[in-house]
Amino acid sequence: MKRRDIVKGLPLLPLMGGITAGGLFPSGALFGENSTPRSNIPDYFEELGITRVINAAATMTYLSGSLMLPEVLEAVTATAHDFADMHELQDKVGAKIAEMLHCEAAIVTSGAACALVLGTAAAITGTDENKRKQIPNLPGPRPEVIMQKKHRYVFDQAITTTGAKIVEVENAVDMEKAINERTVMALFFNAATSWYGGEDSIGHEEFIAICKRHHIPTFIDAAADVPPVENLFKYQKMGFDMVTFSGGKMIRGPQSAGLLFGRKDLIEAAKLNHSPYEAPIGRPMKVNKEEIFGMYAALKTYLQRDHKKEWREWLRRTSSIKHILTEVSGVRTKVYIPEGRANVFPSLDVYWDKKDIFIEPKEVYEKLKNGNPSIVTSLATRNSREVLNVGVVLLKPEQVDIVANTVKEILKQG
Ligand SMILES: *Cc1c(COP(=O)(O)O)cnc(C)c1O
């Protein structure tokens, strides 16, 4: 039966009597549409002319982040056939995640950027319903969030989305002085040193200590900071009140999901600022039921994974690509593992002798991207020299050789 037949038939149902919701929509056959044989699933990439991309870069949002693990896809499809009370779902999934991450409370957000909005909103409103209805337009002076000047970054717009103002400090003395009755929170951008180089002006421990003295909640953005898996436990243990990680990066959950976890009162206040409530600032940042289940499945799978084995596989891929590329004379490679706190996993830098191969890294990058298949790599600067960087962690096993051979062909012709 087609959906429109059922809809047409609906007004008649009461006359038929005795039909329960369960009887009308037997599980697994909602609207009679789920019986489509799997072989009939259209190739939507093809149908819409969307290019399939081989991701030899990193978990970039514009490249759709990550690929969900099979366990995540299973969780999404297995839970799609029944309704759930979203409050109960967030509460119970949150409690389980909190238990897994050894913290008081957690929620699934629509990404780390959403977690930044909700965490800040929570710090501003607490459980005050009026404030929840008013942000980002609270009367009076704007609430203030303290950040180290060196930590300012593109994602801090999520903070000011709540109506808060960012107050920049340069050192610990500055920070103490900046705290006043309008201060609602202090934000630590964990990967600032990876993005910009140098050191934090105020280290984690000191940052937390200052805030604890003044009873100011602390929030750390560690969105892209697994691996190592230990980071999922590290920052709450250090004493940060709120922590966020992206779900759609190396944890390999849904791209539009993320985690916000930490102190119970703040997480409860964050929930009040989020969907399924109608009014608050987080309402446009809804996470659907399947993504909540999917994020839970992703985290569970991530924590159970053999991370050492996975790391060895990544290294094996870099050496397999190296062997293929260095068949071209003048080509050299080097495994690159960032020293900072974000995106810490191996990739392969590719160099070549300009005497033998005339093509520039940028041209190789473009050729790969515009080729068939389309392969997206990265351009990196090492010792003020531009190099082609080939990522391995997001490749499907069969793509490792495809990437290596395609790069090899371009270099051979160059
Ligand atoms: C990716 C990222 C974000 C945004 O995360 P989403 O899950 O895409 O919302 C925020 N902060 C940092 C440092 C990031 O790397």
PDB file of C-alpha atoms in Angstrom, residues 198-382:
ATOM      1  CA  GLY A 198      53.430  28.463  20.799  1.00  0.00           C
ATOM      2  CA  GLU A 199      52.200  27.797  24.318  1.00  0.00           C
ATOM      3  CA  ASP A 200      48.973  28.519  26.187  1.00  0.00           C
ATOM      4  CA  SER A 201      49.400  31.719  28.184  1.00  0.00           C
ATOM      5  CA  ILE A 202      47.523  30.017  31.021  1.00  0.00           C
ATOM      6  CA  GLY A 203      47.847  26.230  31.300  1.00  0.00           C
ATOM      7  CA  HIS A 204      44.954  23.879  32.021  1.00  0.00           C
ATOM      8  CA  GLU A 205      45.577  23.502  35.758  1.00  0.00           C
ATOM      9  CA  GLU A 206      46.067  27.176  36.475  1.00  0.00           C
ATOM     10  CA  PHE A 207      43.042  28.087  34.350  1.00  0.00           C
ATOM     11  CA  ILE A 208      40.875  25.707  36.374  1.00  0.00           C
ATOM     12  CA  ALA A 209      42.342  26.839  39.713  1.00  0.00           C
ATOM     13  CA  ILE A 210      41.582  30.506  39.042  1.00  0.00           C
ATOM     14  CA  CYS A 211      38.016  29.712  38.032  1.00  0.00           C
ATOM     15  CA  LYS A 212      37.447  27.453  41.030  1.00  0.00           C
ATOM     16  CA  ARG A 213      38.552  30.241  43.373  1.00  0.00           C
ATOM     17  CA  HIS A 214      35.893  32.495  41.856  1.00  0.00           C
ATOM     18  CA  HIS A 215      33.240  29.811  41.286  1.00  0.00           C
ATOM     19  CA  ILE A 216      33.256  30.342  37.538  1.00  0.00           C
ATOM     20  CA  PRO A 217      32.377  27.295  35.404  1.00  0.00           C
ATOM     21  CA  THR A 218      35.080  26.166  32.999  1.00  0.00           C
ATOM     22  CA  PHE A 219      34.466  24.746  29.537  1.00  0.00           C
ATOM     23  CA  ILE A 220      37.031  23.021  27.324  1.00  0.00           C
ATOM     24  CA  ASP A 221      36.572  22.593  23.582  1.00  0.00           C
ATOM     25  CA  ALA A 222      38.393  19.375  22.658  1.00  0.00           C
ATOM     26  CA  ALA A 223      36.295  18.764  19.516  1.00  0.00           C
ATOM     27  CA  ALA A 224      38.951  17.102  17.366  1.00  0.00           C
ATOM     28  CA  ASP A 225      41.139  15.791  20.164  1.00  0.00           C
ATOM     29  CA  VAL A 226      40.814  12.017  19.891  1.00  0.00           C
ATOM     30  CA  PRO A 227      42.920   9.997  19.308  1.00  0.00           C
ATOM     31  CA  PRO A 228      44.321   9.345  21.836  1.00  0.00           C
ATOM     32  CA  VAL A 229      41.221   7.809  23.409  1.00  0.00           C
ATOM     33  CA  GLU A 230      42.474   8.836  26.869  1.00  0.00           C
ATOM     34  CA  ASN A 231      41.535  12.431  26.072  1.00  0.00           C
ATOM     35  CA  LEU A 232      37.880  11.473  26.441  1.00  0.00           C
ATOM     36  CA  PHE A 233      38.576  11.090  30.176  1.00  0.00           C
ATOM     37  CA  LYS A 234      41.381  13.535  30.786  1.00  0.00           C
ATOM     38  CA  TYR A 235      39.760  16.939  31.004  1.00  0.00           C
ATOM     39  CA  GLN A 236      36.854  16.222  33.342  1.00  0.00           C
ATOM     40  CA  LYS A 237      39.390  14.522  35.610  1.00  0.00           C
ATOM     41  CA  MET A 238      41.529  17.668  35.517  1.00  0.00           C
ATOM     42  CA  GLY A 239      38.519  19.581  36.784  1.00  0.00           C
ATOM     43  CA  PHE A 240      36.855  21.186  33.759  1.00  0.00           C
ATOM     44  CA  ASP A 241      33.123  21.600  34.418  1.00  0.00           C
ATOM     45  CA  MET A 242      32.109  21.073  30.794  1.00  0.00           C
ATOM     46  CA  VAL A 243      33.826  19.233  27.949  1.00  0.00           C
ATOM     47  CA  THR A 244      32.881  18.861  24.295  1.00  0.00           C
ATOM     48  CA  PHE A 245      33.979  16.475  21.570  1.00  0.00           C
ATOM     49  CA  SER A 246      32.642  16.249  18.015  1.00  0.00           C
ATOM     50  CA  GLY A 247      30.746  13.080  17.227  1.00  0.00           C
ATOM     51  CA  GLY A 248      31.474  13.191  13.523  1.00  0.00           C
ATOM     52  CA  LYS A 249      35.253  13.315  13.605  1.00  0.00           C
ATOM     53  CA  MET A 250      37.438  10.389  14.664  1.00  0.00           C
ATOM     54  CA  ILE A 251      34.781   8.961  16.995  1.00  0.00           C
ATOM     55  CA  ARG A 252      32.944   8.260  13.734  1.00  0.00           C
ATOM     56  CA  GLY A 253      29.434   8.930  14.875  1.00  0.00           C
ATOM     57  CA  PRO A 254      26.890  10.973  12.909  1.00  0.00           C
ATOM     58  CA  GLN A 255      28.473  14.143  11.518  1.00  0.00           C
ATOM     59  CA  SER A 256      25.711  16.226  13.022  1.00  0.00           C
ATOM     60  CA  ALA A 257      26.215  14.844  16.535  1.00  0.00           C
ATOM     61  CA  GLY A 258      28.534  15.706  19.378  1.00  0.00           C
ATOM     62  CA  LEU A 259      29.009  15.293  23.109  1.00  0.00           C
ATOM     63  CA  LEU A 260      28.661  17.772  25.949  1.00  0.00           C
ATOM     64  CA  PHE A 261      29.484  16.355  29.347  1.00  0.00           C
ATOM     65  CA  GLY A 262      30.536  17.297  32.856  1.00  0.00           C
ATOM     66  CA  ARG A 263      28.880  18.857  35.898  1.00  0.00           C
ATOM     67  CA  LYS A 264      25.329  17.689  36.436  1.00  0.00           C
ATOM     68  CA  ASP A 265      23.672  21.052  37.162  1.00  0.00           C
ATOM     69  CA  LEU A 266      25.182  22.583  34.023  1.00  0.00           C
ATOM     70  CA  ILE A 267      24.250  19.652  31.800  1.00  0.00           C
ATOM     71  CA  GLU A 268      20.690  19.767  33.153  1.00  0.00           C
ATOM     72  CA  ALA A 269      20.583  23.500  32.363  1.00  0.00           C
ATOM     73  CA  ALA A 270      21.971  22.775  28.883  1.00  0.00           C
ATOM     74  CA  LYS A 271      19.115  20.307  28.312  1.00  0.00           C
ATOM     75  CA  LEU A 272      16.586  22.990  29.246  1.00  0.00           C
ATOM     76  CA  ASN A 273      18.113  25.195  26.547  1.00  0.00           C
ATOM     77  CA  HIS A 274      17.817  22.501  23.867  1.00  0.00           C
ATOM     78  CA  SER A 275      15.230  20.710  21.750  1.00  0.00           C
ATOM     79  CA  PRO A 276      12.690  19.125  22.382  1.00  0.00           C
ATOM     80  CA  TYR A 277      11.706  22.291  24.313  1.00  0.00           C
ATOM     81  CA  GLU A 278      10.025  24.714  21.932  1.00  0.00           C
ATOM     82  CA  ALA A 279      11.450  28.071  22.841  1.00  0.00           C
ATOM     83  CA  PRO A 280      15.107  28.075  23.730  1.00  0.00           C
ATOM     84  CA  ILE A 281      18.225  29.034  21.842  1.00  0.00           C
ATOM     85  CA  GLY A 282      19.141  25.406  21.184  1.00  0.00           C
ATOM     86  CA  ARG A 283      15.869  24.523  19.511  1.00  0.00           C
ATOM     87  CA  PRO A 284      17.229  25.060  15.968  1.00  0.00           C
ATOM     88  CA  MET A 285      20.074  22.680  16.871  1.00  0.00           C
ATOM     89  CA  LYS A 286      17.924  19.605  17.216  1.00  0.00           C
ATOM     90  CA  VAL A 287      19.430  16.140  17.289  1.00  0.00           C
ATOM     91  CA  ASN A 288      17.147  13.431  16.036  1.00  0.00           C
ATOM     92  CA  LYS A 289      16.403  10.209  17.806  1.00  0.00           C
ATOM     93  CA  GLU A 290      18.475   8.068  15.460  1.00  0.00           C
ATOM     94  CA  GLU A 291      21.504  10.345  15.831  1.00  0.00           C
ATOM     95  CA  ILE A 292      21.278  10.118  19.615  1.00  0.00           C
ATOM     96  CA  PHE A 293      21.251   6.334  19.436  1.00  0.00           C
ATOM     97  CA  GLY A 294      23.952   6.510  16.755  1.00  0.00           C
ATOM     98  CA  MET A 295      26.198   8.736  18.861  1.00  0.00           C
ATOM     99  CA  TYR A 296      25.843   6.347  21.776  1.00  0.00           C
ATOM    100  CA  ALA A 297      26.742   3.391  19.540  1.00  0.00           C
ATOM    101  CA  ALA A 298      29.720   5.305  18.126  1.00  0.00           C
ATOM    102  CA  LEU A 299      31.125   6.113  21.544  1.00  0.00           C
ATOM    103  CA  LYS A 300      30.607   2.580  22.798  1.00  0.00           C
ATOM    104  CA  THR A 301      32.354   1.164  19.741  1.00  0.00           C
ATOM    105  CA  TYR A 302      35.137   3.724  19.957  1.00  0.00           C
ATOM    106  CA  LEU A 303      35.862   2.871  23.578  1.00  0.00           C
ATOM    107  CA  GLN A 304      35.930  -0.858  22.814  1.00  0.00           C
ATOM    108  CA  ARG A 305      38.197  -0.566  19.803  1.00  0.00           C
ATOM    109  CA  ASP A 306      41.781  -1.851  19.762  1.00  0.00           C
ATOM    110  CA  HIS A 307      43.420   1.545  19.322  1.00  0.00           C
ATOM    111  CA  LYS A 308      46.959   0.150  19.110  1.00  0.00           C
ATOM    112  CA  LYS A 309      45.970  -2.163  16.303  1.00  0.00           C
ATOM    113  CA  GLU A 310      44.236   0.660  14.482  1.00  0.00           C
ATOM    114  CA  TRP A 311      47.341   2.841  14.813  1.00  0.00           C
ATOM    115  CA  ARG A 312      49.499   0.030  13.394  1.00  0.00           C
ATOM    116  CA  GLU A 313      47.117  -0.278  10.439  1.00  0.00           C
ATOM    117  CA  TRP A 314      47.410   3.465   9.763  1.00  0.00           C
ATOM    118  CA  LEU A 315      51.214   3.171   9.787  1.00  0.00           C
ATOM    119  CA  ARG A 316      51.027   0.139   7.502  1.00  0.00           C
ATOM    120  CA  ARG A 317      49.014   2.220   5.051  1.00  0.00           C
ATOM    121  CA  THR A 318      51.595   5.011   5.076  1.00  0.00           C
ATOM    122  CA  SER A 319      54.382   2.533   4.309  1.00  0.00           C
ATOM    123  CA  SER A 320      52.361   0.860   1.587  1.00  0.00           C
ATOM    124  CA  ILE A 321      51.784   4.254  -0.096  1.00  0.00           C
ATOM    125  CA  LYS A 322      55.442   5.140   0.426  1.00  0.00           C
ATOM    126  CA  HIS A 323      56.552   1.971  -1.398  1.00  0.00           C
ATOM    127  CA  ILE A 324      54.419   2.774  -4.418  1.00  0.00           C
ATOM    128  CA  LEU A 325      55.374   6.474  -4.585  1.00  0.00           C
ATOM    129  CA  THR A 326      59.093   6.042  -4.142  1.00  0.00           C
ATOM    130  CA  GLU A 327      59.175   3.888  -7.267  1.00  0.00           C
ATOM    131  CA  VAL A 328      59.201   7.261  -9.025  1.00  0.00           C
ATOM    132  CA  SER A 329      62.717   8.624  -8.896  1.00  0.00           C
ATOM    133  CA  GLY A 330      63.130  11.858  -6.973  1.00  0.00           C
ATOM    134  CA  VAL A 331      60.128  11.192  -4.716  1.00  0.00           C
ATOM    135  CA  ARG A 332      60.581  11.006  -0.957  1.00  0.00           C
ATOM    136  CA  THR A 333      58.057  10.622   1.819  1.00  0.00           C
ATOM    137  CA  LYS A 334      57.877  11.149   5.541  1.00  0.00           C
ATOM    138  CA  VAL A 335      55.296  10.002   8.054  1.00  0.00           C
ATOM    139  CA  TYR A 336      53.797  13.037   9.736  1.00  0.00           C
ATOM    140  CA  ILE A 337      52.235  12.846  13.200  1.00  0.00           C
ATOM    141  CA  PRO A 338      51.193  16.229  14.635  1.00  0.00           C
ATOM    142  CA  GLU A 339      52.715  17.042  17.992  1.00  0.00           C
ATOM    143  CA  GLY A 340      49.801  19.136  19.171  1.00  0.00           C
ATOM    144  CA  ARG A 341      46.520  18.147  20.788  1.00  0.00           C
ATOM    145  CA  ALA A 342      44.238  17.906  17.725  1.00  0.00           C
ATOM    146  CA  ASN A 343      44.098  15.434  14.843  1.00  0.00           C
ATOM    147  CA  VAL A 344      46.912  13.351  16.286  1.00  0.00           C
ATOM    148  CA  PHE A 345      47.230  10.492  13.808  1.00  0.00           C
ATOM    149  CA  PRO A 346      49.679   9.536  11.057  1.00  0.00           C
ATOM    150  CA  SER A 347      49.595  10.796   7.481  1.00  0.00           C
ATOM    151  CA  LEU A 348      52.231  10.881   4.747  1.00  0.00           C
ATOM    152  CA  ASP A 349      54.096  13.956   3.529  1.00  0.00           C
ATOM    153  CA  VAL A 350      55.227  13.618  -0.086  1.00  0.00           C
ATOM    154  CA  TYR A 351      58.214  15.597  -1.423  1.00  0.00           C
ATOM    155  CA  TRP A 352      59.925  15.509  -4.736  1.00  0.00           C
ATOM    156  CA  ASP A 353      63.016  16.820  -6.342  1.00  0.00           C
ATOM    157  CA  LYS A 354      62.125  19.806  -8.530  1.00  0.00           C
ATOM    158  CA  LYS A 355      64.979  18.797 -10.873  1.00  0.00           C
ATOM    159  CA  ASP A 356      63.194  15.583 -11.818  1.00  0.00           C
ATOM    160  CA  ILE A 357      59.559  16.483 -11.351  1.00  0.00           C
ATOM    161  CA  PHE A 358      58.405  19.949 -12.324  1.00  0.00           C
ATOM    162  CA  ILE A 359      54.839  19.883 -11.092  1.00  0.00           C
ATOM    163  CA  GLU A 360      53.972  21.917  -7.958  1.00  0.00           C
ATOM    164  CA  PRO A 361      52.252  20.317  -4.936  1.00  0.00           C
ATOM    165  CA  LYS A 362      49.249  22.578  -5.504  1.00  0.00           C
ATOM    166  CA  GLU A 363      48.855  21.290  -9.073  1.00  0.00           C
ATOM    167  CA  VAL A 364      49.025  17.692  -7.885  1.00  0.00           C
ATOM    168  CA  TYR A 365      46.405  18.519  -5.283  1.00  0.00           C
ATOM    169  CA  GLU A 366      44.128  20.021  -7.964  1.00  0.00           C
ATOM    170  CA  LYS A 367      44.621  17.135 -10.392  1.00  0.00           C
ATOM    171  CA  LEU A 368      43.738  14.632  -7.681  1.00  0.00           C
ATOM    172  CA  LYS A 369      40.681  16.597  -6.649  1.00  0.00           C
ATOM    173  CA  ASN A 370      39.421  17.053 -10.191  1.00  0.00           C
ATOM    174  CA  GLY A 371      40.273  13.527 -11.249  1.00  0.00           C
ATOM    175  CA  ASN A 372      38.094  10.484 -11.528  1.00  0.00           C
ATOM    176  CA  PRO A 373      37.816   9.254  -8.826  1.00  0.00           C
ATOM    177  CA  SER A 374      38.058  12.565  -7.001  1.00  0.00           C
ATOM    178  CA  ILE A 375      40.738  12.316  -4.315  1.00  0.00           C
ATOM    179  CA  VAL A 376      41.050  15.074  -1.747  1.00  0.00           C
ATOM    180  CA  THR A 377      44.477  15.351  -0.104  1.00  0.00           C
ATOM    181  CA  SER A 378      45.966  18.258   1.867  1.00  0.00           C
ATOM    182  CA  LEU A 379      48.633  20.840   1.247  1.00  0.00           C
ATOM    183  CA  ALA A 380      50.884  21.464   4.206  1.00  0.00           C
ATOM    184  CA  THR A 381      53.806  23.720   4.970  1.00  0.00           C
ATOM    185  CA  ARG A 382      56.853  22.077   6.553  1.00  0.00           C
TER     186      ARG A 382
END
